[in-house]
Coordinates of C-alpha atoms in Angstrom, one line a residue:
Chain A
M1 CA -104.9 4.7 61.2
A2 CA -103.9 1.2 63.0
M3 CA -103.4 3.8 66.0
A4 CA -106.6 5.4 65.9
T5 CA -108.3 1.8 66.4
T6 CA -106.3 0.6 69.2
F7 CA -105.9 4.5 71.2
Q8 CA -107.2 4.7 74.6
P9 CA -108.1 8.0 75.5
F10 CA -106.1 8.9 78.8
L11 CA -106.5 13.0 79.2
T12 CA -110.6 12.8 78.4
R13 CA -110.9 8.6 80.6
N14 CA -112.7 10.5 83.3
F15 CA -114.9 12.8 81.5
G16 CA -117.8 10.8 82.4
E17 CA -117.1 9.9 85.8
P18 CA -118.8 12.6 88.6
L19 CA -116.0 11.1 91.1
A20 CA -113.3 12.2 89.4
L21 CA -114.1 15.4 91.5
D22 CA -113.7 12.9 94.7
V23 CA -110.2 13.3 96.0
R24 CA -110.5 9.9 97.7
W25 CA -112.0 8.2 94.8
C26 CA -109.2 9.6 92.6
L27 CA -106.3 8.3 95.2
E28 CA -108.2 4.9 95.0
R29 CA -107.6 4.6 91.2
G30 CA -104.2 5.9 90.8
A31 CA -104.7 9.5 90.1
Y32 CA -101.8 10.4 91.9
E33 CA -99.1 7.5 91.0
G34 CA -97.7 9.6 88.8
A35 CA -96.8 12.5 91.1
R36 CA -95.8 9.9 93.7
K37 CA -93.4 8.2 91.1
A38 CA -92.0 11.4 90.2
L39 CA -91.4 12.3 94.0
A40 CA -89.5 9.3 94.2
M41 CA -87.1 10.2 91.5
P42 CA -84.1 13.2 91.1
P43 CA -86.2 16.3 89.7
K44 CA -83.6 16.3 86.5
A45 CA -84.2 13.1 86.3
V46 CA -87.8 14.1 85.9
I47 CA -86.9 16.8 83.4
E48 CA -85.5 14.0 81.6
E49 CA -88.2 11.5 81.5
V50 CA -90.6 14.9 80.0
K51 CA -87.7 15.5 77.3
L52 CA -87.8 12.1 76.5
S53 CA -91.5 12.2 76.2
G54 CA -91.4 14.9 73.5
L55 CA -94.3 16.6 75.2
R56 CA -95.2 19.8 73.8
G57 CA -97.3 22.9 75.2
R58 CA -100.8 22.5 74.5
G59 CA -101.8 26.0 74.9
G60 CA -100.8 27.3 71.6
A61 CA -97.5 27.5 70.8
G62 CA -96.3 23.9 70.8
F63 CA -92.9 24.3 72.9
P64 CA -91.1 21.2 74.3
C65 CA -92.2 20.7 77.7
G66 CA -89.2 19.6 79.2
M67 CA -86.8 22.1 77.4
K68 CA -88.7 24.6 79.1
W69 CA -88.5 23.4 82.1
S70 CA -84.8 22.8 81.9
F71 CA -84.1 26.6 81.3
V72 CA -85.0 27.3 85.2
P73 CA -81.9 28.6 86.9
Q74 CA -81.8 27.0 90.6
D75 CA -78.7 29.2 91.7
T76 CA -80.9 32.7 92.1
G77 CA -81.9 31.9 95.5
K78 CA -85.1 33.3 94.4
P79 CA -88.2 31.2 95.0
V80 CA -89.6 29.3 91.5
Y81 CA -93.1 29.5 90.4
V82 CA -94.9 26.9 88.3
V83 CA -98.2 28.8 87.0
C84 CA -101.0 26.7 85.2
N85 CA -102.4 28.5 82.5
A86 CA -106.1 28.3 82.3
D87 CA -107.2 31.4 81.1
E88 CA -108.3 29.5 78.0
S89 CA -109.9 32.0 75.7
E90 CA -108.6 31.0 71.8
P91 CA -111.5 31.7 69.8
G92 CA -112.8 28.0 69.3
T93 CA -110.9 26.5 72.4
F94 CA -113.0 25.2 75.0
K95 CA -110.7 21.9 76.3
D96 CA -109.6 23.4 79.3
R97 CA -112.8 24.1 80.5
A98 CA -113.9 20.9 80.3
L99 CA -110.4 19.3 81.7
I100 CA -110.9 21.4 84.9
D101 CA -114.5 21.1 85.1
R102 CA -114.1 17.0 85.1
D103 CA -110.9 16.0 86.4
P104 CA -109.4 18.5 88.8
H105 CA -107.1 15.9 90.3
Q106 CA -105.1 15.1 86.9
L107 CA -104.2 18.6 87.1
L108 CA -103.3 18.8 90.3
A109 CA -101.5 15.7 89.7
G110 CA -99.1 17.0 87.0
I111 CA -98.8 20.3 88.6
I112 CA -97.2 18.5 91.4
I113 CA -95.0 16.9 89.1
A114 CA -94.2 20.2 87.5
C115 CA -93.5 21.7 90.9
W116 CA -91.1 18.5 91.5
A117 CA -89.5 19.1 88.5
V118 CA -88.2 22.9 88.9
Q119 CA -88.1 22.6 92.6
A120 CA -91.1 25.3 93.1
H121 CA -93.0 25.4 96.2
T122 CA -96.0 27.6 95.1
A123 CA -98.4 27.2 92.2
F124 CA -100.7 29.4 90.6
I125 CA -103.7 28.4 88.8
Y126 CA -104.8 31.3 86.8
I127 CA -108.3 30.5 85.6
R128 CA -110.8 32.8 83.4
G129 CA -113.0 34.8 85.4
E130 CA -116.0 33.5 83.5
M131 CA -115.1 30.4 84.5
V132 CA -117.0 30.7 88.1
H133 CA -117.7 26.7 88.4
G134 CA -114.1 25.6 87.1
H135 CA -113.0 28.0 89.8
A136 CA -115.2 26.5 92.6
V137 CA -114.3 23.0 91.4
L138 CA -110.3 24.0 91.5
E139 CA -111.1 25.5 95.0
K140 CA -112.8 22.0 96.2
A141 CA -109.8 20.2 94.6
V142 CA -107.5 21.9 96.2
A143 CA -109.0 21.9 99.8
D144 CA -109.5 18.3 99.4
A145 CA -106.2 17.5 98.4
E146 CA -104.8 19.7 101.4
R147 CA -107.0 17.3 103.9
A148 CA -105.7 14.1 102.0
G149 CA -101.8 14.9 102.2
V150 CA -101.6 15.6 98.6
L151 CA -100.7 19.0 98.9
G152 CA -99.5 20.6 102.2
D153 CA -96.5 21.1 104.0
T154 CA -95.9 17.3 102.7
V155 CA -97.0 15.7 99.2
L156 CA -98.1 12.1 99.1
G157 CA -95.7 11.6 102.0
A158 CA -92.7 13.5 100.9
A159 CA -91.2 16.2 102.5
F160 CA -91.8 18.8 99.9
P161 CA -94.0 21.6 100.9
L162 CA -96.4 23.0 98.1
R163 CA -99.2 25.2 98.3
V164 CA -101.3 25.4 95.2
L165 CA -103.2 29.3 95.0
L166 CA -105.7 30.4 92.6
M167 CA -106.2 33.2 90.8
R168 CA -108.9 34.5 88.8
G169 CA -109.0 36.8 85.5
A170 CA -111.6 39.2 84.6
G171 CA -112.2 38.7 80.6
A172 CA -109.2 39.9 78.9
Y173 CA -107.9 37.7 76.3
I174 CA -104.5 39.3 76.2
C175 CA -104.4 37.4 79.9
G176 CA -103.8 34.4 78.1
E177 CA -100.3 35.1 76.4
E178 CA -97.8 34.1 79.4
T179 CA -96.1 37.2 80.0
G180 CA -99.5 39.3 80.1
L181 CA -100.4 36.9 82.5
L182 CA -97.8 37.0 84.7
T183 CA -98.7 40.7 84.9
S184 CA -101.8 40.3 85.4
L185 CA -100.7 37.7 88.7
E186 CA -98.9 40.6 90.1
G187 CA -102.3 42.6 90.1
N188 CA -102.0 44.7 87.1
R189 CA -103.6 45.4 83.7
G190 CA -102.6 42.1 82.0
Y191 CA -99.9 44.2 79.6
P192 CA -97.7 41.4 78.3
R193 CA -93.4 42.2 78.3
L194 CA -90.7 41.9 76.5
K195 CA -88.7 38.8 75.9
P196 CA -85.9 38.2 76.8
P197 CA -85.5 37.6 79.6
F198 CA -88.4 34.6 79.5
P199 CA -90.5 33.7 82.3
A200 CA -88.4 30.9 82.9
V201 CA -85.9 33.1 84.3
V202 CA -87.7 36.5 85.5
G203 CA -91.1 35.3 85.6
A204 CA -93.8 36.2 88.3
F205 CA -92.5 38.6 90.8
G206 CA -89.1 38.7 89.3
C207 CA -88.2 35.1 90.0
P208 CA -88.2 32.2 87.6
T209 CA -91.1 30.6 86.4
V210 CA -92.8 28.2 84.1
V211 CA -95.9 28.9 82.5
N212 CA -97.5 25.4 81.5
N213 CA -101.2 25.1 79.9
V214 CA -103.8 22.7 81.7
E215 CA -103.8 20.5 79.2
T216 CA -100.0 20.0 79.1
L217 CA -99.8 19.5 82.9
G218 CA -102.7 16.9 82.4
N219 CA -100.2 14.8 80.8
L220 CA -98.0 14.4 82.8
P221 CA -99.2 12.0 85.2
H222 CA -99.4 9.8 82.5
I223 CA -96.2 10.2 81.0
M224 CA -94.8 9.4 84.5
V225 CA -96.9 6.1 85.2
N226 CA -96.5 5.2 81.5
G227 CA -93.0 6.1 80.6
A228 CA -91.5 8.8 78.2
R229 CA -91.5 5.7 75.2
W230 CA -94.8 5.3 75.5
H231 CA -96.0 8.7 74.9
A232 CA -93.7 9.0 72.2
S233 CA -95.0 5.8 70.8
M234 CA -98.0 7.9 69.8
G235 CA -98.7 10.5 67.1
T236 CA -95.7 11.4 65.0
E237 CA -92.1 12.2 65.5
K238 CA -92.1 15.7 65.8
S239 CA -95.4 15.5 67.6
P240 CA -95.7 12.6 69.8
G241 CA -98.6 12.4 72.3
A242 CA -102.1 12.5 72.1
K243 CA -104.3 15.4 72.1
V244 CA -108.0 17.1 72.9
F245 CA -109.3 19.2 69.9
S246 CA -112.0 21.2 70.4
L247 CA -114.3 20.5 67.2
S248 CA -116.9 23.1 66.9
G249 CA -119.2 25.1 64.5
H250 CA -120.6 23.3 61.0
V251 CA -120.3 19.8 62.6
K252 CA -123.0 17.5 63.2
R253 CA -121.4 16.7 66.5
P254 CA -119.7 19.3 68.2
G255 CA -117.1 18.6 71.3
N256 CA -113.7 17.7 72.8
Y257 CA -112.6 14.4 71.4
E258 CA -108.8 13.2 72.5
V259 CA -107.0 11.8 69.8
P260 CA -103.2 10.8 68.8
L261 CA -101.4 13.8 66.9
G262 CA -101.0 12.8 63.4
T263 CA -104.7 11.9 62.7
P264 CA -106.2 13.0 59.7
L265 CA -108.0 16.2 60.1
M266 CA -110.9 14.5 57.9
D267 CA -111.0 11.5 60.2
L268 CA -111.6 14.0 63.2
L269 CA -114.3 15.9 61.4
D270 CA -116.6 12.8 59.7
G271 CA -115.6 10.1 62.5
P272 CA -116.3 11.5 66.0
G273 CA -117.5 15.0 64.8
G274 CA -120.2 12.9 62.5
G275 CA -119.5 15.2 59.3
V276 CA -120.0 18.4 58.3
G277 CA -123.1 20.2 59.6
G278 CA -125.3 23.3 58.1
T279 CA -125.4 22.9 54.7
G280 CA -123.1 19.3 54.7
R281 CA -120.9 20.9 52.1
L282 CA -117.5 22.3 53.7
K283 CA -115.8 25.5 52.6
A284 CA -113.2 26.0 55.6
V285 CA -111.4 25.1 58.7
I286 CA -109.6 26.9 61.0
P287 CA -107.2 24.1 62.6
G288 CA -105.8 25.6 65.8
G289 CA -108.0 28.8 67.2
S290 CA -109.0 31.9 65.2
S291 CA -105.2 32.8 65.0
A292 CA -104.4 29.7 63.2
P293 CA -104.4 30.7 59.1
I294 CA -107.6 29.1 57.7
L295 CA -108.0 26.0 55.4
T296 CA -109.8 25.4 52.2
A297 CA -111.9 22.5 51.7
E298 CA -108.8 21.1 49.9
D299 CA -106.0 21.5 52.3
C300 CA -108.1 19.8 54.6
K301 CA -108.0 16.6 52.5
T302 CA -104.5 16.1 53.0
A303 CA -103.7 18.2 56.5
K304 CA -103.4 16.4 59.4
L305 CA -104.0 17.1 63.0
D306 CA -99.6 17.3 64.1
Y307 CA -97.7 21.0 64.3
E308 CA -95.8 20.0 60.8
S309 CA -98.3 19.1 58.6
I310 CA -100.9 21.7 59.6
A311 CA -97.5 24.0 59.1
Q312 CA -96.8 22.5 56.0
H313 CA -100.5 23.3 54.9
G314 CA -99.3 27.1 55.8
S315 CA -101.0 26.9 59.2
M316 CA -101.0 26.4 63.2
L317 CA -102.2 23.8 65.1
G318 CA -102.5 26.3 68.0
S319 CA -104.8 25.3 71.3
G320 CA -106.3 22.6 68.8
A321 CA -109.3 24.3 68.2
V322 CA -110.8 23.1 64.8
I323 CA -114.0 25.4 63.9
V324 CA -115.7 24.0 60.7
L325 CA -117.5 26.2 58.0
D326 CA -120.1 24.9 55.3
D327 CA -120.2 27.0 52.2
S328 CA -122.9 29.3 53.1
V329 CA -120.3 31.1 55.6
C330 CA -119.1 34.6 53.9
M331 CA -115.4 34.9 54.5
V332 CA -115.5 38.8 54.8
D333 CA -118.1 38.5 57.2
A334 CA -116.2 35.7 59.6
I335 CA -113.1 37.6 59.2
W336 CA -114.7 40.7 60.4
N337 CA -116.1 38.9 63.3
L338 CA -112.5 37.8 63.9
M339 CA -110.9 41.3 63.5
R340 CA -113.8 42.9 66.0
F341 CA -112.6 40.2 68.6
Y342 CA -108.8 41.5 68.0
H343 CA -109.1 45.0 68.5
H344 CA -111.6 44.5 71.4
E345 CA -109.1 42.1 73.2
S346 CA -105.6 44.4 72.0
G347 CA -104.2 45.3 75.2
G348 CA -103.8 49.0 73.8
Q349 CA -100.1 49.0 74.6
C350 CA -98.6 48.6 71.5
T351 CA -99.7 51.4 68.7
P352 CA -99.3 49.2 65.8
C353 CA -101.6 46.5 67.5
R354 CA -104.0 48.7 69.3
E355 CA -104.6 50.8 66.2
G356 CA -103.9 48.2 63.2
T357 CA -106.5 45.8 64.4
G358 CA -109.0 48.7 64.7
W359 CA -107.9 49.5 61.3
V360 CA -108.7 46.4 59.6
E361 CA -111.8 45.7 61.4
K362 CA -113.4 49.3 59.9
T363 CA -111.9 48.0 56.7
V364 CA -113.3 44.7 56.6
A365 CA -116.8 46.1 57.9
R366 CA -116.4 48.4 55.3
I367 CA -115.8 45.9 52.8
E368 CA -118.8 43.3 54.0
H369 CA -121.2 46.2 53.8
G370 CA -120.7 46.9 50.1
R371 CA -118.4 50.2 50.6
G372 CA -115.0 48.9 50.0
R373 CA -112.5 50.2 47.7
M374 CA -110.3 47.6 45.8
R375 CA -107.1 49.2 46.9
D376 CA -108.4 48.5 50.6
L377 CA -107.3 44.9 50.0
D378 CA -103.9 46.2 49.7
V379 CA -104.6 48.5 52.5
L380 CA -105.2 45.6 54.4
L381 CA -101.8 43.9 53.6
E382 CA -100.1 46.9 54.3
T383 CA -101.5 47.0 58.1
C384 CA -100.6 43.6 58.1
D385 CA -97.1 44.5 57.1
N386 CA -96.8 47.4 59.9
M387 CA -98.8 45.0 62.7
Q388 CA -96.4 41.9 62.6
G389 CA -93.3 41.7 64.3
K390 CA -94.0 45.3 65.9
T391 CA -95.6 44.6 69.1
I392 CA -94.3 43.4 72.5
C393 CA -96.9 40.2 72.3
V394 CA -97.9 38.1 69.2
L395 CA -101.7 39.7 69.7
A396 CA -100.9 41.6 66.5
D397 CA -99.8 38.7 64.7
A398 CA -102.3 36.3 65.8
A399 CA -104.8 39.4 64.0
A400 CA -102.8 39.4 60.7
M401 CA -101.9 35.8 60.3
P402 CA -105.9 35.1 59.8
L403 CA -106.6 37.8 57.3
R404 CA -103.8 37.6 55.6
S405 CA -104.8 34.0 54.8
Y406 CA -108.6 34.9 54.2
L407 CA -107.6 37.0 51.7
K408 CA -104.7 35.1 49.9
K409 CA -107.5 32.1 50.0
F410 CA -110.7 33.7 49.6
R411 CA -109.8 36.9 47.5
A412 CA -112.3 36.5 45.0
E413 CA -115.2 37.1 47.8
F414 CA -113.3 39.7 48.8
E415 CA -113.4 41.3 45.0
A416 CA -117.3 40.2 44.7
H417 CA -118.1 42.4 47.9
I418 CA -116.5 45.3 46.3
T419 CA -117.3 45.1 42.7
Q420 CA -121.2 43.9 43.6
G421 CA -121.5 46.7 46.1
K422 CA -123.1 44.3 48.5
C423 CA -122.4 41.1 50.1
P424 CA -123.1 38.3 48.0
F425 CA -124.3 36.2 50.9
G426 CA -127.5 38.4 51.9
Chain B
M1 CA -124.8 55.4 102.7
P2 CA -121.6 55.0 101.4
F3 CA -120.4 51.5 100.7
E4 CA -118.7 49.8 103.9
L5 CA -117.0 46.3 103.6
S6 CA -118.2 43.4 106.0
E7 CA -116.6 41.8 108.5
R8 CA -116.2 38.9 106.5
S9 CA -115.2 40.3 103.2
R10 CA -112.5 42.2 105.2
A11 CA -111.2 38.8 106.8
E12 CA -111.5 37.6 103.1
I13 CA -109.1 40.0 102.0
E14 CA -106.8 40.0 105.2
S15 CA -106.3 35.5 104.3
L16 CA -105.5 36.7 101.0
I17 CA -102.6 39.2 101.9
A18 CA -101.3 36.6 104.4
R19 CA -101.6 34.3 101.4
Y20 CA -100.2 35.5 98.1
P21 CA -96.7 36.9 97.0
T22 CA -97.6 40.8 97.5
K23 CA -100.2 43.0 98.3
K24 CA -100.9 43.7 95.1
S25 CA -101.2 40.4 93.6
C26 CA -104.3 40.4 95.9
L27 CA -106.0 43.1 93.6
L28 CA -108.0 41.0 91.3
L29 CA -109.4 38.5 94.1
A30 CA -110.3 41.7 96.5
L31 CA -112.2 43.2 93.5
R32 CA -113.8 39.7 93.5
V33 CA -114.8 39.7 97.2
V34 CA -116.1 43.3 96.9
E35 CA -118.2 41.9 94.2
R36 CA -119.8 39.4 95.9
Q37 CA -120.6 41.7 98.7
Q38 CA -122.1 44.5 96.9
G39 CA -123.1 42.9 93.7
W40 CA -120.9 45.3 91.5
V41 CA -117.7 46.7 92.1
S42 CA -118.5 50.4 93.4
L43 CA -115.9 53.4 93.1
D44 CA -116.0 52.8 97.0
G45 CA -115.2 49.4 97.0
M46 CA -112.5 50.3 94.8
A47 CA -111.2 53.1 97.2
L48 CA -111.7 50.6 100.1
V49 CA -109.6 47.6 98.4
A50 CA -107.2 50.6 97.5
A51 CA -106.5 51.5 101.3
M52 CA -106.5 48.1 102.4
L53 CA -103.5 46.9 99.6
G54 CA -101.7 50.1 100.2
L55 CA -102.7 51.3 96.4
S56 CA -103.9 54.1 94.8
P57 CA -107.6 54.3 94.1
A58 CA -106.7 55.4 90.1
E59 CA -104.6 52.8 89.9
V60 CA -107.3 50.3 91.3
Y61 CA -109.6 52.0 88.9
G62 CA -107.5 51.7 85.9
V63 CA -106.8 48.0 86.7
V64 CA -110.8 47.5 86.8
T65 CA -111.4 49.3 84.1
F66 CA -109.0 46.8 81.6
Y67 CA -111.1 43.8 82.6
P68 CA -114.4 44.2 81.6
H69 CA -116.0 41.2 83.7
Y70 CA -116.2 43.0 86.6
K71 CA -120.0 43.6 87.2
R72 CA -120.1 47.2 87.7
E73 CA -123.4 49.9 88.2
V74 CA -124.2 50.0 85.1
H75 CA -125.3 46.4 84.4
G76 CA -128.7 45.1 85.2
K77 CA -129.1 42.7 88.1
Y78 CA -129.0 39.7 85.6
R79 CA -126.3 40.6 83.6
L80 CA -126.7 39.0 79.8
M81 CA -123.8 38.0 78.5
V82 CA -123.6 36.9 74.7
C83 CA -120.9 35.2 73.1
G84 CA -120.3 37.2 69.9
T85 CA -117.3 35.3 68.3
L86 CA -117.0 32.8 65.2
T87 CA -118.7 30.0 66.6
C88 CA -121.6 31.6 68.2
A89 CA -121.9 34.0 65.3
L90 CA -122.1 31.4 62.8
L91 CA -124.9 29.4 64.7
G92 CA -127.4 31.9 65.5
M93 CA -125.5 34.7 67.9
K94 CA -127.3 37.4 66.3
R95 CA -131.0 35.8 66.0
L96 CA -130.5 35.4 70.3
V97 CA -129.4 39.3 70.7
R98 CA -132.3 40.7 68.5
H99 CA -135.0 38.2 70.2
I100 CA -133.3 39.8 73.8
E101 CA -133.6 43.4 72.3
E102 CA -137.1 42.8 71.1
R103 CA -138.2 41.1 74.3
L104 CA -136.6 43.1 76.9
G105 CA -136.7 46.4 74.7
V106 CA -132.8 47.1 75.6
A107 CA -130.1 47.6 73.0
C108 CA -127.4 45.2 73.1
G109 CA -124.3 47.3 75.1
G110 CA -126.5 49.4 75.5
A111 CA -128.9 50.7 78.6
R112 CA -130.7 48.2 81.0
T113 CA -134.1 47.8 81.5
A114 CA -135.9 50.4 83.1
D115 CA -136.8 48.5 86.2
G116 CA -132.8 47.6 86.4
L117 CA -133.3 43.7 86.0
F118 CA -131.8 43.0 82.8
S119 CA -128.5 44.5 80.8
L120 CA -127.3 42.7 77.6
E121 CA -124.2 43.1 75.8
K122 CA -122.0 40.7 73.4
V123 CA -119.0 39.1 75.1
E124 CA -115.7 37.9 73.4
C125 CA -115.6 33.7 72.9
I126 CA -116.5 32.4 76.5
A127 CA -115.1 28.7 75.9
A128 CA -118.4 27.4 75.1
C129 CA -118.1 26.9 71.1
G130 CA -119.1 23.2 71.8
G131 CA -122.3 24.3 72.4
A132 CA -122.9 27.4 70.6
P133 CA -124.5 30.0 70.6
A134 CA -123.7 30.3 74.6
I135 CA -124.7 32.8 76.9
Q136 CA -123.7 33.3 80.2
I137 CA -126.1 35.0 82.7
N138 CA -124.5 36.2 86.1
D139 CA -122.0 33.5 87.0
Q140 CA -124.2 30.8 85.1
Y141 CA -123.5 29.2 81.6
H142 CA -126.0 28.4 79.0
E143 CA -125.1 26.6 75.7
N144 CA -127.2 25.3 72.7
V145 CA -128.9 28.2 73.3
T146 CA -132.6 29.1 71.7
P147 CA -135.2 31.9 71.9
Q148 CA -137.4 29.5 73.6
K149 CA -134.6 28.3 76.1
L150 CA -134.0 32.3 76.4
D151 CA -137.5 32.8 77.5
D152 CA -137.4 30.7 79.8
L153 CA -134.2 31.4 81.3
I154 CA -135.4 35.3 81.4
A155 CA -138.8 34.1 83.4
A156 CA -136.7 32.2 85.5
C157 CA -134.7 35.5 86.3
R158 CA -138.0 37.5 86.8
R159 CA -139.3 34.3 89.1
E160 CA -136.2 34.7 91.2
H161 CA -136.3 38.5 91.8
A162 CA -140.3 38.7 92.6
A163 CA -139.2 35.7 95.4
G164 CA -136.5 38.6 96.9
G165 CA -133.7 36.3 95.9
G166 CA -130.7 36.6 93.0
P167 CA -127.7 39.0 93.7
P168 CA -128.5 42.8 94.9
M169 CA -129.5 45.1 91.9
P170 CA -126.9 47.5 90.7
P171 CA -127.9 51.3 91.2
G172 CA -127.3 52.1 87.4
P173 CA -124.7 54.6 86.0
V174 CA -122.8 56.9 88.1
R175 CA -123.9 60.2 86.7
D176 CA -120.1 61.8 87.4
E177 CA -118.0 58.9 87.4
P178 CA -115.1 60.9 86.1
A179 CA -114.9 63.5 88.1
R180 CA -115.6 61.6 91.1
V181 CA -112.5 59.1 90.2
A182 CA -110.5 62.3 90.6
H183 CA -111.8 63.0 93.9
F184 CA -113.4 60.2 95.5
L185 CA -110.6 59.8 97.7
P186 CA -110.6 62.6 99.8
A187 CA -114.7 62.5 99.4
L188 CA -114.2 59.1 101.7
G189 CA -111.5 60.3 104.5
L190 CA -109.0 58.2 102.5
G191 CA -106.0 60.8 101.6
R192 CA -103.7 59.5 103.1
V193 CA -102.8 56.5 101.5
A194 CA -99.3 56.9 99.7
P195 CA -98.6 57.3 96.3
V196 CA -97.4 53.6 94.7
G197 CA -94.1 53.9 92.5
V198 CA -93.5 51.6 89.3

C-alpha cells in the first residue's frame, strides 16, 4: 500500500472546485494541454500511447481502450463517430454523474483526444434523461468551448473541425449497452444489435464508431500530459491506473473515491468509506454494480480492486460500484430487488430475457414471501441456463450472474425461507 | 383545442434537424421540446413531431412508450420518482414510499392526487446511491431524503403551485388512448405522412 499513501487523485482533483465549470479557468490550469499535445502528434501515435498506457474501459467491460480505437477502419469513405456513453445506469454507480457535473472540461478534453485518434469530426455525448443538471452543465461547457476556440471549425488552433452534439436518453437501462445506445441515438427504441459487426466497424448511422465511457475519456488528458508510463506505473500490470469507485449501502461515508487499481477492497471500505455502517457487521459486498456476482465477507478479506483479483473471486470489477450489505440484509429480498430491476429493464427484444427475467423475479418473490418450494431453487438455476448466452445483448447474463452467485453463496437463506414458510428477517 | 407547437419549439426542432445526422436521430430530443412546451408529451405532440421528422405517429408512439422517463398525461404536475433499486431500498426507500402514500393519499404507481398536483412512482436506480435514499421530483434530484425532508419538499411544491409557478399541469389519463393511437393521425389532418421503411 505504499502507493496509496503517495497517490494523488487526478480524475477527481477538481471535485471541490466550482471554477472547474469555467472554460477560462480550465484553459489557464492546463485542462486542455493533453488535447493540445495529442493534436501535435500523428493520430496513430496517440493510439499507440493509449495502448501503452494499458487504459481499460471504465464503463464495465474493461476492454483496452487503445485496442478498441485501433479497430476503426480509416478507408471506408464514411465519417467516423465518437460516442461518449454517459447513460450511467448500473445500480450502485454514480461516478459519471459526478465527473460530468463537476468537471465537464476534463471530459471534453478526453473527447478531443479520442476524436483526433480515430479522426472523428463529430462526437456525441449520450447522457441519461434523468440527469437534467448534467445535461445543462454539458450544454454550457460545449457552448463555452466553442466560443473559446476549443471546439468548432478549429480545435485549440489546429485545423481539425470538431463538433460535440448532446443526446438525452429517457430512462432505459438497456441504452447503456453500447449497441442499444447507438440504436437509441438514431431515434429508435433502444434495442441492442448483434455483434459482429462491432460498432468500431458498423456503429452509429452505419459508420465506424467508438463508444467510450465518461471515466475512460476523462483519463485521456492525464495520460497525454504525463505519459503512458506514468499511467502504467499505477495499479497492477493487468489493471493499470486509478479508478473512481462509487461506494454505497451500509457504509459510514458513502461517496465517490478515486484510488489506484489493486487497492484492497477492505482498505476502500475501512479507509475513505469509514467502515461498515448499519449494524457494523459486514455480510456481503457487490464489487462492480448489480450485475456483478456477490462477494461474502470472507471473500472481501482478500479481494483487491482490480480486474484480475475480483475475477479470481468469481465476480467482476464492472463499473466500480461497490455496494456494502450489513448482516441485517435478507439476501433473498436483495436479489428480489435486483431481479425486479432486470425484469423492468429488459428491452423485450429477446424471449429468453424478456420472459426469463420475469420468471426469476416471480419465483424469487414467492420464496421471499414464504411460499417457495425446494425445487424452485433448481428451477431458478435452469432458468439462468436458458437465459445466459442466448440473447442479443448481455442483460440476461447480467441478471443471471448475480442470481447464481446468491444461490450458491447464500443457499441456506433461500432454504430457510422455504422450510420456515416466511422470511426469517421479518 | 389541439396542441400546437410554438414558434420557438418549431425553430428548436428545425435547428436539431440541421445539426444531427438524420431527421430520425432528432426524435428523442424533439420529444423533449414538446415536453418542455406542453409540460408532458401528448398524442397530438407526438403526431406533430412525427410530421416534422417524416416518421409515422405509430413509430413515435412506440418510441415514447419504450422510454419511461417522458412525462405523460397521467403524471401529476409534480412527478415524485422514488428510487427503488438496491442501495436506496437498503436505506429506507420503503419508508419514504409509505410516507408519501399516507401524506398524499395516493398509491405508488397508481393514479395521481385528485387535484392533479402529485403522482408517485418507483423508478430504477437514478445514479444517486451515494445519497440514498434518493428521489427525483420533475427535473430535480434530492438525496439523503427523510420523511421530514419529504414533507418540506411537498410543501414547497404546493407553495410554488399556489403562487402560480411550476410546470403546466398534465390533464390526466387519456380515456381512449389505444383507440386514439390508431386514429389520431387522420383526426389531426396529418394523414399524408408516408410510412417509413425499416
